[in-house]
Amino acid sequence: MSYVYLLSYSLLIGIGISFAVTGRYVFGFISILAGVICLYLSLNRPYIRSNTKRLLQRLLFSVLAIVIICGFLNVRPISTFFDNITQNFSSCSVGGVAKVERIWCSYIWVAGLDGIFVELVPTSATEPNKTYTVELYEKGKLRETSTITWNQPEVNVKAQKSVRFSSTKAEAEAYGMEGDLSHIFSAKVY
């Protein structure tokens, strides 16, 4: 086996590991799996016909290229799907009043559609028709304050509501395709 192939397959496995470390587990798993399969197919296996081996390698390379490009660009449909999966594991209760489901930024910078949105779900401690204060923190510093209220039916079905906070055009461009922003922003409800 050529050292170039060995190096390229090792690089694919390394990219997969880096995706996994940075929280893009789906991209990481697919990259590592494809790299290991390519490495396995590259070994001199007499029972695998060379045409079949080349076809499988090309197919895996094309799938892997798409996965790596999507991973680096953080393609929204895939990353949003993945963020929703990880958010189920990492969503935390704040102040006992509401649970933060997701914090995200609109990539459309038009009045009314722009902003940083905090999606909240009431907990069993939420009182209907009571106005709660929602504070948005950016890297630990208070950025903005808003309010939220749930009525009795919304509390009963645990209806998710979004609270909109202002954002700049630069933030919309930078954060708009990011997906979940809970690593930058946090929210407190009381």
Short mmCIF file of N, CA and C in Angstrom, two decimals:
data_model
loop_
_atom_site.label_atom_id
_atom_site.label_comp_id
_atom_site.label_asym_id
_atom_site.label_seq_id
_atom_site.Cartn_x
_atom_site.Cartn_y
_atom_site.Cartn_z
N MET A 1 0.85 -1.17 0.00
CA MET A 1 0.00 0.00 0.00
C MET A 1 0.89 1.24 0.00
N SER A 2 0.52 2.21 -0.77
CA SER A 2 1.30 3.44 -0.88
C SER A 2 1.18 4.27 0.40
N TYR A 3 2.26 4.98 0.71
CA TYR A 3 2.24 5.85 1.89
C TYR A 3 1.26 7.00 1.72
N VAL A 4 1.02 7.42 0.48
CA VAL A 4 0.07 8.50 0.23
C VAL A 4 -1.34 8.08 0.65
N TYR A 5 -1.73 6.85 0.28
CA TYR A 5 -3.04 6.35 0.69
C TYR A 5 -3.14 6.22 2.20
N LEU A 6 -2.10 5.67 2.80
CA LEU A 6 -2.10 5.52 4.25
C LEU A 6 -2.24 6.87 4.94
N LEU A 7 -1.51 7.87 4.44
CA LEU A 7 -1.58 9.21 5.00
C LEU A 7 -2.97 9.82 4.81
N SER A 8 -3.55 9.66 3.60
CA SER A 8 -4.87 10.26 3.35
C SER A 8 -5.95 9.59 4.19
N TYR A 9 -5.91 8.29 4.35
CA TYR A 9 -6.92 7.62 5.18
C TYR A 9 -6.74 7.97 6.65
N SER A 10 -5.51 8.11 7.08
CA SER A 10 -5.26 8.54 8.46
C SER A 10 -5.77 9.96 8.67
N LEU A 11 -5.62 10.80 7.65
CA LEU A 11 -6.13 12.17 7.72
C LEU A 11 -7.65 12.17 7.84
N LEU A 12 -8.32 11.30 7.08
CA LEU A 12 -9.78 11.20 7.17
C LEU A 12 -10.21 10.78 8.57
N ILE A 13 -9.52 9.83 9.13
CA ILE A 13 -9.83 9.39 10.50
C ILE A 13 -9.57 10.54 11.48
N GLY A 14 -8.49 11.29 11.26
CA GLY A 14 -8.19 12.44 12.12
C GLY A 14 -9.25 13.53 12.03
N ILE A 15 -9.74 13.78 10.80
CA ILE A 15 -10.81 14.77 10.63
C ILE A 15 -12.06 14.30 11.37
N GLY A 16 -12.34 13.01 11.27
CA GLY A 16 -13.49 12.46 12.00
C GLY A 16 -13.35 12.63 13.50
N ILE A 17 -12.16 12.40 14.01
CA ILE A 17 -11.92 12.57 15.45
C ILE A 17 -12.09 14.04 15.84
N SER A 18 -11.58 14.96 14.99
CA SER A 18 -11.72 16.38 15.31
C SER A 18 -13.18 16.81 15.28
N PHE A 19 -13.98 16.28 14.34
CA PHE A 19 -15.42 16.56 14.34
C PHE A 19 -16.05 16.07 15.63
N ALA A 20 -15.69 14.86 16.03
CA ALA A 20 -16.27 14.28 17.24
C ALA A 20 -15.90 15.10 18.47
N VAL A 21 -14.65 15.57 18.53
CA VAL A 21 -14.20 16.36 19.68
C VAL A 21 -14.92 17.71 19.74
N THR A 22 -15.21 18.31 18.57
CA THR A 22 -15.87 19.62 18.55
C THR A 22 -17.38 19.52 18.64
N GLY A 23 -17.91 18.32 18.86
CA GLY A 23 -19.34 18.18 19.07
C GLY A 23 -20.14 17.79 17.85
N ARG A 24 -19.51 17.61 16.72
CA ARG A 24 -20.23 17.18 15.51
C ARG A 24 -20.09 15.67 15.40
N TYR A 25 -20.78 14.97 16.29
CA TYR A 25 -20.60 13.53 16.44
C TYR A 25 -21.01 12.74 15.20
N VAL A 26 -22.08 13.17 14.54
CA VAL A 26 -22.54 12.45 13.34
C VAL A 26 -21.49 12.52 12.26
N PHE A 27 -20.98 13.75 12.00
CA PHE A 27 -19.93 13.91 10.99
C PHE A 27 -18.69 13.12 11.39
N GLY A 28 -18.34 13.18 12.65
CA GLY A 28 -17.16 12.46 13.13
C GLY A 28 -17.28 10.97 12.97
N PHE A 29 -18.44 10.43 13.34
CA PHE A 29 -18.65 8.99 13.23
C PHE A 29 -18.56 8.53 11.78
N ILE A 30 -19.21 9.27 10.87
CA ILE A 30 -19.19 8.88 9.46
C ILE A 30 -17.78 8.99 8.90
N SER A 31 -17.04 10.05 9.25
CA SER A 31 -15.67 10.22 8.75
C SER A 31 -14.76 9.10 9.25
N ILE A 32 -14.84 8.79 10.53
CA ILE A 32 -14.00 7.73 11.09
C ILE A 32 -14.36 6.39 10.46
N LEU A 33 -15.65 6.10 10.34
CA LEU A 33 -16.08 4.84 9.76
C LEU A 33 -15.61 4.71 8.31
N ALA A 34 -15.79 5.76 7.51
CA ALA A 34 -15.36 5.70 6.11
C ALA A 34 -13.85 5.58 6.01
N GLY A 35 -13.11 6.29 6.86
CA GLY A 35 -11.65 6.18 6.85
C GLY A 35 -11.17 4.79 7.19
N VAL A 36 -11.79 4.17 8.18
CA VAL A 36 -11.41 2.81 8.57
C VAL A 36 -11.75 1.81 7.46
N ILE A 37 -12.92 1.96 6.85
CA ILE A 37 -13.29 1.06 5.75
C ILE A 37 -12.35 1.23 4.57
N CYS A 38 -12.02 2.48 4.22
CA CYS A 38 -11.06 2.72 3.13
C CYS A 38 -9.71 2.12 3.46
N LEU A 39 -9.27 2.27 4.68
CA LEU A 39 -7.99 1.70 5.10
C LEU A 39 -8.03 0.18 5.00
N TYR A 40 -9.12 -0.41 5.41
CA TYR A 40 -9.28 -1.86 5.33
C TYR A 40 -9.26 -2.33 3.87
N LEU A 41 -9.98 -1.60 3.00
CA LEU A 41 -10.02 -1.99 1.59
C LEU A 41 -8.69 -1.77 0.90
N SER A 42 -7.89 -0.86 1.40
CA SER A 42 -6.60 -0.57 0.77
C SER A 42 -5.58 -1.67 1.03
N LEU A 43 -5.77 -2.37 2.12
CA LEU A 43 -4.84 -3.46 2.40
C LEU A 43 -4.96 -4.49 1.29
N ASN A 44 -3.89 -5.16 1.03
CA ASN A 44 -3.86 -6.12 -0.07
C ASN A 44 -4.69 -7.34 0.30
N ARG A 45 -5.93 -7.35 -0.12
CA ARG A 45 -6.84 -8.46 0.15
C ARG A 45 -7.05 -9.22 -1.15
N PRO A 46 -6.55 -10.44 -1.27
CA PRO A 46 -6.66 -11.17 -2.52
C PRO A 46 -8.09 -11.56 -2.88
N TYR A 47 -8.98 -11.67 -1.90
CA TYR A 47 -10.33 -12.12 -2.19
C TYR A 47 -11.25 -10.98 -2.62
N ILE A 48 -10.78 -9.73 -2.57
CA ILE A 48 -11.57 -8.61 -3.06
C ILE A 48 -11.05 -8.24 -4.45
N ARG A 49 -11.93 -8.33 -5.44
CA ARG A 49 -11.50 -7.99 -6.80
C ARG A 49 -11.12 -6.52 -6.85
N SER A 50 -10.10 -6.20 -7.63
CA SER A 50 -9.59 -4.83 -7.65
C SER A 50 -10.62 -3.85 -8.19
N ASN A 51 -11.46 -4.24 -9.16
CA ASN A 51 -12.49 -3.34 -9.68
C ASN A 51 -13.52 -3.01 -8.61
N THR A 52 -13.93 -4.01 -7.87
CA THR A 52 -14.89 -3.81 -6.79
C THR A 52 -14.28 -2.93 -5.71
N LYS A 53 -13.02 -3.18 -5.40
CA LYS A 53 -12.34 -2.39 -4.37
C LYS A 53 -12.25 -0.92 -4.79
N ARG A 54 -11.89 -0.67 -6.05
CA ARG A 54 -11.80 0.72 -6.53
C ARG A 54 -13.17 1.40 -6.51
N LEU A 55 -14.19 0.67 -6.92
CA LEU A 55 -15.54 1.22 -6.92
C LEU A 55 -15.99 1.57 -5.50
N LEU A 56 -15.76 0.68 -4.56
CA LEU A 56 -16.12 0.96 -3.16
C LEU A 56 -15.33 2.14 -2.60
N GLN A 57 -14.04 2.22 -2.94
CA GLN A 57 -13.23 3.33 -2.46
C GLN A 57 -13.74 4.66 -3.02
N ARG A 58 -14.08 4.69 -4.31
CA ARG A 58 -14.59 5.93 -4.91
C ARG A 58 -15.93 6.32 -4.31
N LEU A 59 -16.79 5.34 -4.09
CA LEU A 59 -18.08 5.62 -3.47
C LEU A 59 -17.89 6.17 -2.06
N LEU A 60 -17.03 5.54 -1.28
CA LEU A 60 -16.78 6.03 0.08
C LEU A 60 -16.14 7.41 0.07
N PHE A 61 -15.23 7.66 -0.87
CA PHE A 61 -14.61 8.98 -0.96
C PHE A 61 -15.64 10.05 -1.29
N SER A 62 -16.57 9.76 -2.20
CA SER A 62 -17.57 10.77 -2.54
C SER A 62 -18.50 11.05 -1.36
N VAL A 63 -18.94 10.00 -0.67
CA VAL A 63 -19.78 10.19 0.52
C VAL A 63 -19.00 10.95 1.59
N LEU A 64 -17.76 10.57 1.78
CA LEU A 64 -16.93 11.22 2.79
C LEU A 64 -16.68 12.68 2.45
N ALA A 65 -16.47 12.99 1.17
CA ALA A 65 -16.27 14.38 0.77
C ALA A 65 -17.50 15.22 1.08
N ILE A 66 -18.67 14.68 0.81
CA ILE A 66 -19.91 15.40 1.12
C ILE A 66 -20.04 15.61 2.63
N VAL A 67 -19.75 14.59 3.41
CA VAL A 67 -19.85 14.70 4.87
C VAL A 67 -18.86 15.73 5.40
N ILE A 68 -17.62 15.70 4.91
CA ILE A 68 -16.61 16.65 5.39
C ILE A 68 -16.97 18.08 5.00
N ILE A 69 -17.43 18.28 3.77
CA ILE A 69 -17.83 19.62 3.35
C ILE A 69 -18.99 20.12 4.20
N CYS A 70 -20.00 19.26 4.40
CA CYS A 70 -21.14 19.64 5.24
C CYS A 70 -20.70 19.92 6.68
N GLY A 71 -19.75 19.14 7.17
CA GLY A 71 -19.26 19.34 8.53
C GLY A 71 -18.52 20.64 8.69
N PHE A 72 -17.64 20.97 7.72
CA PHE A 72 -16.90 22.22 7.81
C PHE A 72 -17.80 23.43 7.61
N LEU A 73 -18.76 23.32 6.69
CA LEU A 73 -19.66 24.44 6.44
C LEU A 73 -20.80 24.50 7.44
N ASN A 74 -20.93 23.44 8.23
CA ASN A 74 -22.00 23.35 9.23
C ASN A 74 -23.36 23.55 8.57
N VAL A 75 -23.64 22.74 7.55
CA VAL A 75 -24.86 22.85 6.76
C VAL A 75 -26.07 22.81 7.69
N ARG A 76 -26.96 23.77 7.52
CA ARG A 76 -28.05 24.00 8.46
C ARG A 76 -28.99 22.80 8.65
N PRO A 77 -29.53 22.16 7.60
CA PRO A 77 -30.47 21.07 7.87
C PRO A 77 -29.83 19.93 8.66
N ILE A 78 -28.60 19.58 8.31
CA ILE A 78 -27.93 18.49 9.02
C ILE A 78 -27.56 18.93 10.42
N SER A 79 -26.99 20.14 10.54
CA SER A 79 -26.56 20.58 11.87
C SER A 79 -27.75 20.85 12.78
N THR A 80 -28.86 21.34 12.22
CA THR A 80 -30.05 21.56 13.04
C THR A 80 -30.60 20.24 13.55
N PHE A 81 -30.63 19.23 12.68
CA PHE A 81 -31.07 17.90 13.09
C PHE A 81 -30.17 17.39 14.21
N PHE A 82 -28.86 17.55 14.04
CA PHE A 82 -27.92 17.08 15.04
C PHE A 82 -28.03 17.89 16.33
N ASP A 83 -28.20 19.22 16.20
CA ASP A 83 -28.36 20.06 17.39
C ASP A 83 -29.58 19.65 18.19
N ASN A 84 -30.67 19.30 17.50
CA ASN A 84 -31.88 18.88 18.20
C ASN A 84 -31.64 17.60 18.98
N ILE A 85 -30.86 16.68 18.40
CA ILE A 85 -30.55 15.44 19.11
C ILE A 85 -29.72 15.73 20.36
N THR A 86 -28.65 16.51 20.20
CA THR A 86 -27.78 16.79 21.34
C THR A 86 -28.47 17.69 22.36
N GLN A 87 -29.37 18.56 21.89
CA GLN A 87 -30.04 19.46 22.82
C GLN A 87 -30.95 18.69 23.77
N ASN A 88 -31.50 17.56 23.30
CA ASN A 88 -32.33 16.74 24.18
C ASN A 88 -31.53 16.22 25.36
N PHE A 89 -30.23 15.97 25.13
CA PHE A 89 -29.39 15.48 26.21
C PHE A 89 -28.87 16.61 27.09
N SER A 90 -28.70 17.81 26.50
CA SER A 90 -28.03 18.87 27.25
C SER A 90 -28.96 19.99 27.69
N SER A 91 -30.26 19.91 27.37
CA SER A 91 -31.13 21.00 27.80
C SER A 91 -31.23 20.98 29.32
N CYS A 92 -31.18 22.17 29.88
CA CYS A 92 -31.15 22.23 31.34
C CYS A 92 -32.26 23.14 31.84
N SER A 93 -32.65 22.92 33.03
CA SER A 93 -33.68 23.72 33.65
C SER A 93 -33.03 24.95 34.27
N VAL A 94 -33.62 26.12 34.04
CA VAL A 94 -33.06 27.34 34.59
C VAL A 94 -34.08 27.97 35.53
N GLY A 95 -33.69 28.19 36.74
CA GLY A 95 -34.54 28.84 37.70
C GLY A 95 -35.78 28.03 38.07
N GLY A 96 -35.92 26.83 37.57
CA GLY A 96 -37.07 26.00 37.89
C GLY A 96 -38.35 26.42 37.21
N VAL A 97 -38.39 27.59 36.56
CA VAL A 97 -39.61 28.11 35.96
C VAL A 97 -39.78 27.61 34.53
N ALA A 98 -38.69 27.57 33.77
CA ALA A 98 -38.75 27.16 32.36
C ALA A 98 -37.46 26.45 31.98
N LYS A 99 -37.58 25.65 30.95
CA LYS A 99 -36.43 24.93 30.44
C LYS A 99 -36.04 25.56 29.10
N VAL A 100 -34.75 25.86 28.93
CA VAL A 100 -34.26 26.42 27.67
C VAL A 100 -34.09 25.26 26.69
N GLU A 101 -34.86 25.30 25.62
CA GLU A 101 -34.76 24.26 24.60
C GLU A 101 -33.63 24.55 23.63
N ARG A 102 -33.52 25.83 23.23
CA ARG A 102 -32.54 26.19 22.21
C ARG A 102 -32.36 27.69 22.20
N ILE A 103 -31.14 28.13 21.88
CA ILE A 103 -30.86 29.54 21.66
C ILE A 103 -30.26 29.62 20.27
N TRP A 104 -30.87 30.44 19.41
CA TRP A 104 -30.40 30.53 18.03
C TRP A 104 -30.58 31.95 17.50
N CYS A 105 -29.96 32.22 16.37
CA CYS A 105 -30.02 33.55 15.75
C CYS A 105 -30.58 33.41 14.34
N SER A 106 -31.48 34.30 13.99
CA SER A 106 -32.03 34.30 12.64
C SER A 106 -30.98 34.80 11.67
N TYR A 107 -30.85 34.12 10.53
CA TYR A 107 -29.90 34.57 9.52
C TYR A 107 -30.54 35.55 8.55
N ILE A 108 -31.83 35.82 8.71
CA ILE A 108 -32.52 36.83 7.89
C ILE A 108 -32.54 38.11 8.70
N TRP A 109 -31.90 39.15 8.16
CA TRP A 109 -31.82 40.40 8.91
C TRP A 109 -32.84 41.38 8.35
N VAL A 110 -34.12 41.16 8.70
CA VAL A 110 -35.23 42.00 8.31
C VAL A 110 -36.02 42.28 9.58
N ALA A 111 -36.50 43.51 9.70
CA ALA A 111 -37.23 43.89 10.92
C ALA A 111 -38.34 42.90 11.22
N GLY A 112 -38.37 42.40 12.43
CA GLY A 112 -39.38 41.44 12.86
C GLY A 112 -38.94 40.00 12.74
N LEU A 113 -38.07 39.72 11.77
CA LEU A 113 -37.58 38.36 11.58
C LEU A 113 -36.17 38.17 12.13
N ASP A 114 -35.51 39.28 12.43
CA ASP A 114 -34.14 39.20 12.92
C ASP A 114 -34.13 39.07 14.44
N GLY A 115 -33.00 38.66 14.95
CA GLY A 115 -32.85 38.61 16.40
C GLY A 115 -32.27 37.31 16.88
N ILE A 116 -31.98 37.30 18.17
CA ILE A 116 -31.54 36.10 18.86
C ILE A 116 -32.76 35.57 19.60
N PHE A 117 -33.07 34.30 19.37
CA PHE A 117 -34.28 33.71 19.92
C PHE A 117 -33.93 32.68 20.99
N VAL A 118 -34.64 32.76 22.10
CA VAL A 118 -34.51 31.79 23.18
C VAL A 118 -35.83 31.03 23.23
N GLU A 119 -35.78 29.73 22.97
CA GLU A 119 -36.98 28.90 22.99
C GLU A 119 -37.12 28.29 24.38
N LEU A 120 -38.27 28.56 25.02
CA LEU A 120 -38.51 28.14 26.40
C LEU A 120 -39.73 27.24 26.49
N VAL A 121 -39.67 26.28 27.39
CA VAL A 121 -40.79 25.38 27.68
C VAL A 121 -41.08 25.48 29.17
N PRO A 122 -42.36 25.66 29.55
CA PRO A 122 -42.68 25.77 30.97
C PRO A 122 -42.46 24.44 31.70
N THR A 123 -42.14 24.54 32.97
CA THR A 123 -41.99 23.34 33.81
C THR A 123 -43.21 23.23 34.72
N SER A 124 -43.20 22.26 35.60
CA SER A 124 -44.32 22.10 36.53
C SER A 124 -44.38 23.25 37.54
N ALA A 125 -43.28 24.00 37.69
CA ALA A 125 -43.26 25.13 38.62
C ALA A 125 -43.80 26.42 38.00
N THR A 126 -44.10 26.40 36.71
CA THR A 126 -44.59 27.60 36.02
C THR A 126 -46.04 27.88 36.41
N GLU A 127 -46.29 29.11 36.82
CA GLU A 127 -47.64 29.53 37.17
C GLU A 127 -48.29 30.20 35.97
N PRO A 128 -49.52 29.82 35.63
CA PRO A 128 -50.18 30.45 34.48
C PRO A 128 -50.49 31.92 34.73
N ASN A 129 -50.45 32.69 33.66
CA ASN A 129 -50.77 34.13 33.64
C ASN A 129 -49.84 34.97 34.52
N LYS A 130 -48.71 34.44 34.87
CA LYS A 130 -47.72 35.21 35.62
C LYS A 130 -46.62 35.63 34.66
N THR A 131 -46.21 36.87 34.76
CA THR A 131 -45.16 37.39 33.88
C THR A 131 -43.80 37.09 34.50
N TYR A 132 -42.96 36.43 33.70
CA TYR A 132 -41.61 36.08 34.14
C TYR A 132 -40.60 36.91 33.36
N THR A 133 -39.49 37.20 34.01
CA THR A 133 -38.40 37.94 33.38
C THR A 133 -37.41 36.94 32.78
N VAL A 134 -37.01 37.22 31.54
CA VAL A 134 -36.02 36.39 30.84
C VAL A 134 -34.80 37.26 30.60
N GLU A 135 -33.66 36.83 31.11
CA GLU A 135 -32.41 37.55 30.90
C GLU A 135 -31.53 36.76 29.95
N LEU A 136 -30.98 37.47 28.96
CA LEU A 136 -30.06 36.85 28.00
C LEU A 136 -28.64 37.28 28.37
N TYR A 137 -27.77 36.29 28.54
CA TYR A 137 -26.38 36.54 28.88
C TYR A 137 -25.49 36.14 27.71
N GLU A 138 -24.51 36.98 27.41
CA GLU A 138 -23.52 36.66 26.39
C GLU A 138 -22.18 36.47 27.08
N LYS A 139 -21.70 35.23 27.06
CA LYS A 139 -20.44 34.86 27.72
C LYS A 139 -20.44 35.33 29.18
N GLY A 140 -21.56 35.13 29.87
CA GLY A 140 -21.65 35.43 31.29
C GLY A 140 -22.06 36.84 31.64
N LYS A 141 -22.13 37.75 30.67
CA LYS A 141 -22.50 39.14 30.95
C LYS A 141 -23.92 39.40 30.47
N LEU A 142 -24.71 40.08 31.31
CA LEU A 142 -26.09 40.39 30.96
C LEU A 142 -26.13 41.25 29.71
N ARG A 143 -26.90 40.80 28.74
CA ARG A 143 -26.99 41.51 27.47
C ARG A 143 -28.32 42.23 27.33
N GLU A 144 -29.42 41.54 27.65
CA GLU A 144 -30.74 42.13 27.44
C GLU A 144 -31.76 41.39 28.30
N THR A 145 -32.89 42.06 28.55
CA THR A 145 -33.95 41.49 29.37
C THR A 145 -35.28 41.58 28.62
N SER A 146 -36.12 40.58 28.80
CA SER A 146 -37.45 40.56 28.20
C SER A 146 -38.40 39.86 29.17
N THR A 147 -39.65 39.71 28.77
CA THR A 147 -40.63 39.03 29.62
C THR A 147 -41.36 37.95 28.82
N ILE A 148 -41.97 37.03 29.56
CA ILE A 148 -42.74 35.95 28.94
C ILE A 148 -43.86 35.55 29.89
N THR A 149 -45.00 35.14 29.31
CA THR A 149 -46.15 34.68 30.08
C THR A 149 -46.77 33.48 29.37
N TRP A 150 -47.17 32.50 30.14
CA TRP A 150 -47.92 31.35 29.61
C TRP A 150 -49.31 31.37 30.23
N ASN A 151 -50.34 31.06 29.42
CA ASN A 151 -51.68 30.91 29.99
C ASN A 151 -51.87 29.46 30.44
N GLN A 152 -53.01 29.16 31.05
CA GLN A 152 -53.23 27.83 31.62
C GLN A 152 -53.13 26.70 30.57
N PRO A 153 -53.79 26.83 29.40
CA PRO A 153 -53.65 25.75 28.40
C PRO A 153 -52.21 25.55 27.93
N GLU A 154 -51.46 26.64 27.80
CA GLU A 154 -50.05 26.53 27.38
C GLU A 154 -49.22 25.82 28.44
N VAL A 155 -49.49 26.09 29.71
CA VAL A 155 -48.78 25.41 30.79
C VAL A 155 -49.16 23.93 30.81
N ASN A 156 -50.45 23.64 30.58
CA ASN A 156 -50.92 22.25 30.60
C ASN A 156 -50.22 21.39 29.55
N VAL A 157 -50.05 21.94 28.34
CA VAL A 157 -49.44 21.16 27.25
C VAL A 157 -47.95 21.44 27.11
N LYS A 158 -47.41 22.26 28.02
CA LYS A 158 -46.00 22.64 27.99
C LYS A 158 -45.62 23.22 26.63
N ALA A 159 -46.37 24.24 26.21
CA ALA A 159 -46.17 24.88 24.91
C ALA A 159 -44.85 25.66 24.88
N GLN A 160 -44.10 25.41 23.84
CA GLN A 160 -42.82 26.11 23.66
C GLN A 160 -43.09 27.52 23.14
N LYS A 161 -42.39 28.50 23.71
CA LYS A 161 -42.49 29.88 23.25
C LYS A 161 -41.09 30.41 22.99
N SER A 162 -41.01 31.32 22.03
CA SER A 162 -39.73 31.96 21.72
C SER A 162 -39.74 33.39 22.23
N VAL A 163 -38.65 33.79 22.83
CA VAL A 163 -38.45 35.17 23.26
C VAL A 163 -37.40 35.76 22.34
N ARG A 164 -37.72 36.91 21.72
CA ARG A 164 -36.83 37.53 20.75
C ARG A 164 -36.02 38.63 21.43
N PHE A 165 -34.71 38.60 21.18
CA PHE A 165 -33.82 39.65 21.64
C PHE A 165 -33.18 40.29 20.41
N SER A 166 -32.81 41.55 20.52
CA SER A 166 -32.26 42.26 19.37
C SER A 166 -30.89 41.71 18.97
N SER A 167 -30.58 41.86 17.68
CA SER A 167 -29.26 41.46 17.18
C SER A 167 -28.84 42.45 16.09
N THR A 168 -27.57 42.45 15.80
CA THR A 168 -27.05 43.31 14.74
C THR A 168 -26.92 42.51 13.46
N LYS A 169 -26.70 43.22 12.36
CA LYS A 169 -26.51 42.55 11.07
C LYS A 169 -25.27 41.66 11.12
N ALA A 170 -24.23 42.14 11.77
CA ALA A 170 -22.99 41.34 11.88
C ALA A 170 -23.25 40.05 12.65
N GLU A 171 -24.07 40.12 13.70
CA GLU A 171 -24.40 38.91 14.45
C GLU A 171 -25.23 37.94 13.62
N ALA A 172 -26.17 38.49 12.84
CA ALA A 172 -26.99 37.63 11.97
C ALA A 172 -26.11 36.90 10.97
N GLU A 173 -25.13 37.61 10.41
CA GLU A 173 -24.22 36.98 9.44
C GLU A 173 -23.32 35.94 10.12
N ALA A 174 -22.85 36.25 11.31
CA ALA A 174 -21.91 35.35 11.99
C ALA A 174 -22.62 34.15 12.63
N TYR A 175 -23.75 34.40 13.29
CA TYR A 175 -24.42 33.34 14.05
C TYR A 175 -25.55 32.66 13.29
N GLY A 176 -26.01 33.25 12.18
CA GLY A 176 -27.20 32.77 11.49
C GLY A 176 -27.16 31.33 11.06
N MET A 177 -26.03 30.83 10.62
CA MET A 177 -25.92 29.45 10.16
C MET A 177 -25.30 28.54 11.22
N GLU A 178 -25.13 29.05 12.42
CA GLU A 178 -24.43 28.32 13.47
C GLU A 178 -25.28 27.22 14.11
N GLY A 179 -26.59 27.37 14.11
CA GLY A 179 -27.41 26.39 14.81
C GLY A 179 -27.60 26.81 16.26
N ASP A 180 -27.35 25.94 17.19
CA ASP A 180 -27.53 26.24 18.61
C ASP A 180 -26.38 27.11 19.11
N LEU A 181 -26.73 28.17 19.84
CA LEU A 181 -25.73 29.13 20.33
C LEU A 181 -25.55 29.06 21.85
N SER A 182 -25.91 27.95 22.46
CA SER A 182 -25.82 27.86 23.92
C SER A 182 -24.39 27.88 24.43
N HIS A 183 -23.40 27.72 23.54
CA HIS A 183 -22.01 27.84 23.96
C HIS A 183 -21.58 29.31 24.04
N ILE A 184 -22.40 30.23 23.50
CA ILE A 184 -22.10 31.66 23.54
C ILE A 184 -23.08 32.38 24.47
N PHE A 185 -24.36 32.04 24.35
CA PHE A 185 -25.41 32.71 25.11
C PHE A 185 -26.02 31.75 26.13
N SER A 186 -26.56 32.34 27.19
CA SER A 186 -27.33 31.57 28.16
C SER A 186 -28.52 32.42 28.58
N ALA A 187 -29.51 31.78 29.17
CA ALA A 187 -30.72 32.50 29.57
C ALA A 187 -31.09 32.13 31.00
N LYS A 188 -31.70 33.09 31.67
CA LYS A 188 -32.15 32.89 33.04
C LYS A 188 -33.60 33.37 33.11
N VAL A 189 -34.46 32.56 33.70
CA VAL A 189 -35.88 32.90 33.81
C VAL A 189 -36.26 32.93 35.29
N TYR A 190 -36.91 34.02 35.71
CA TYR A 190 -37.36 34.11 37.11
C TYR A 190 -38.61 34.96 37.21
#
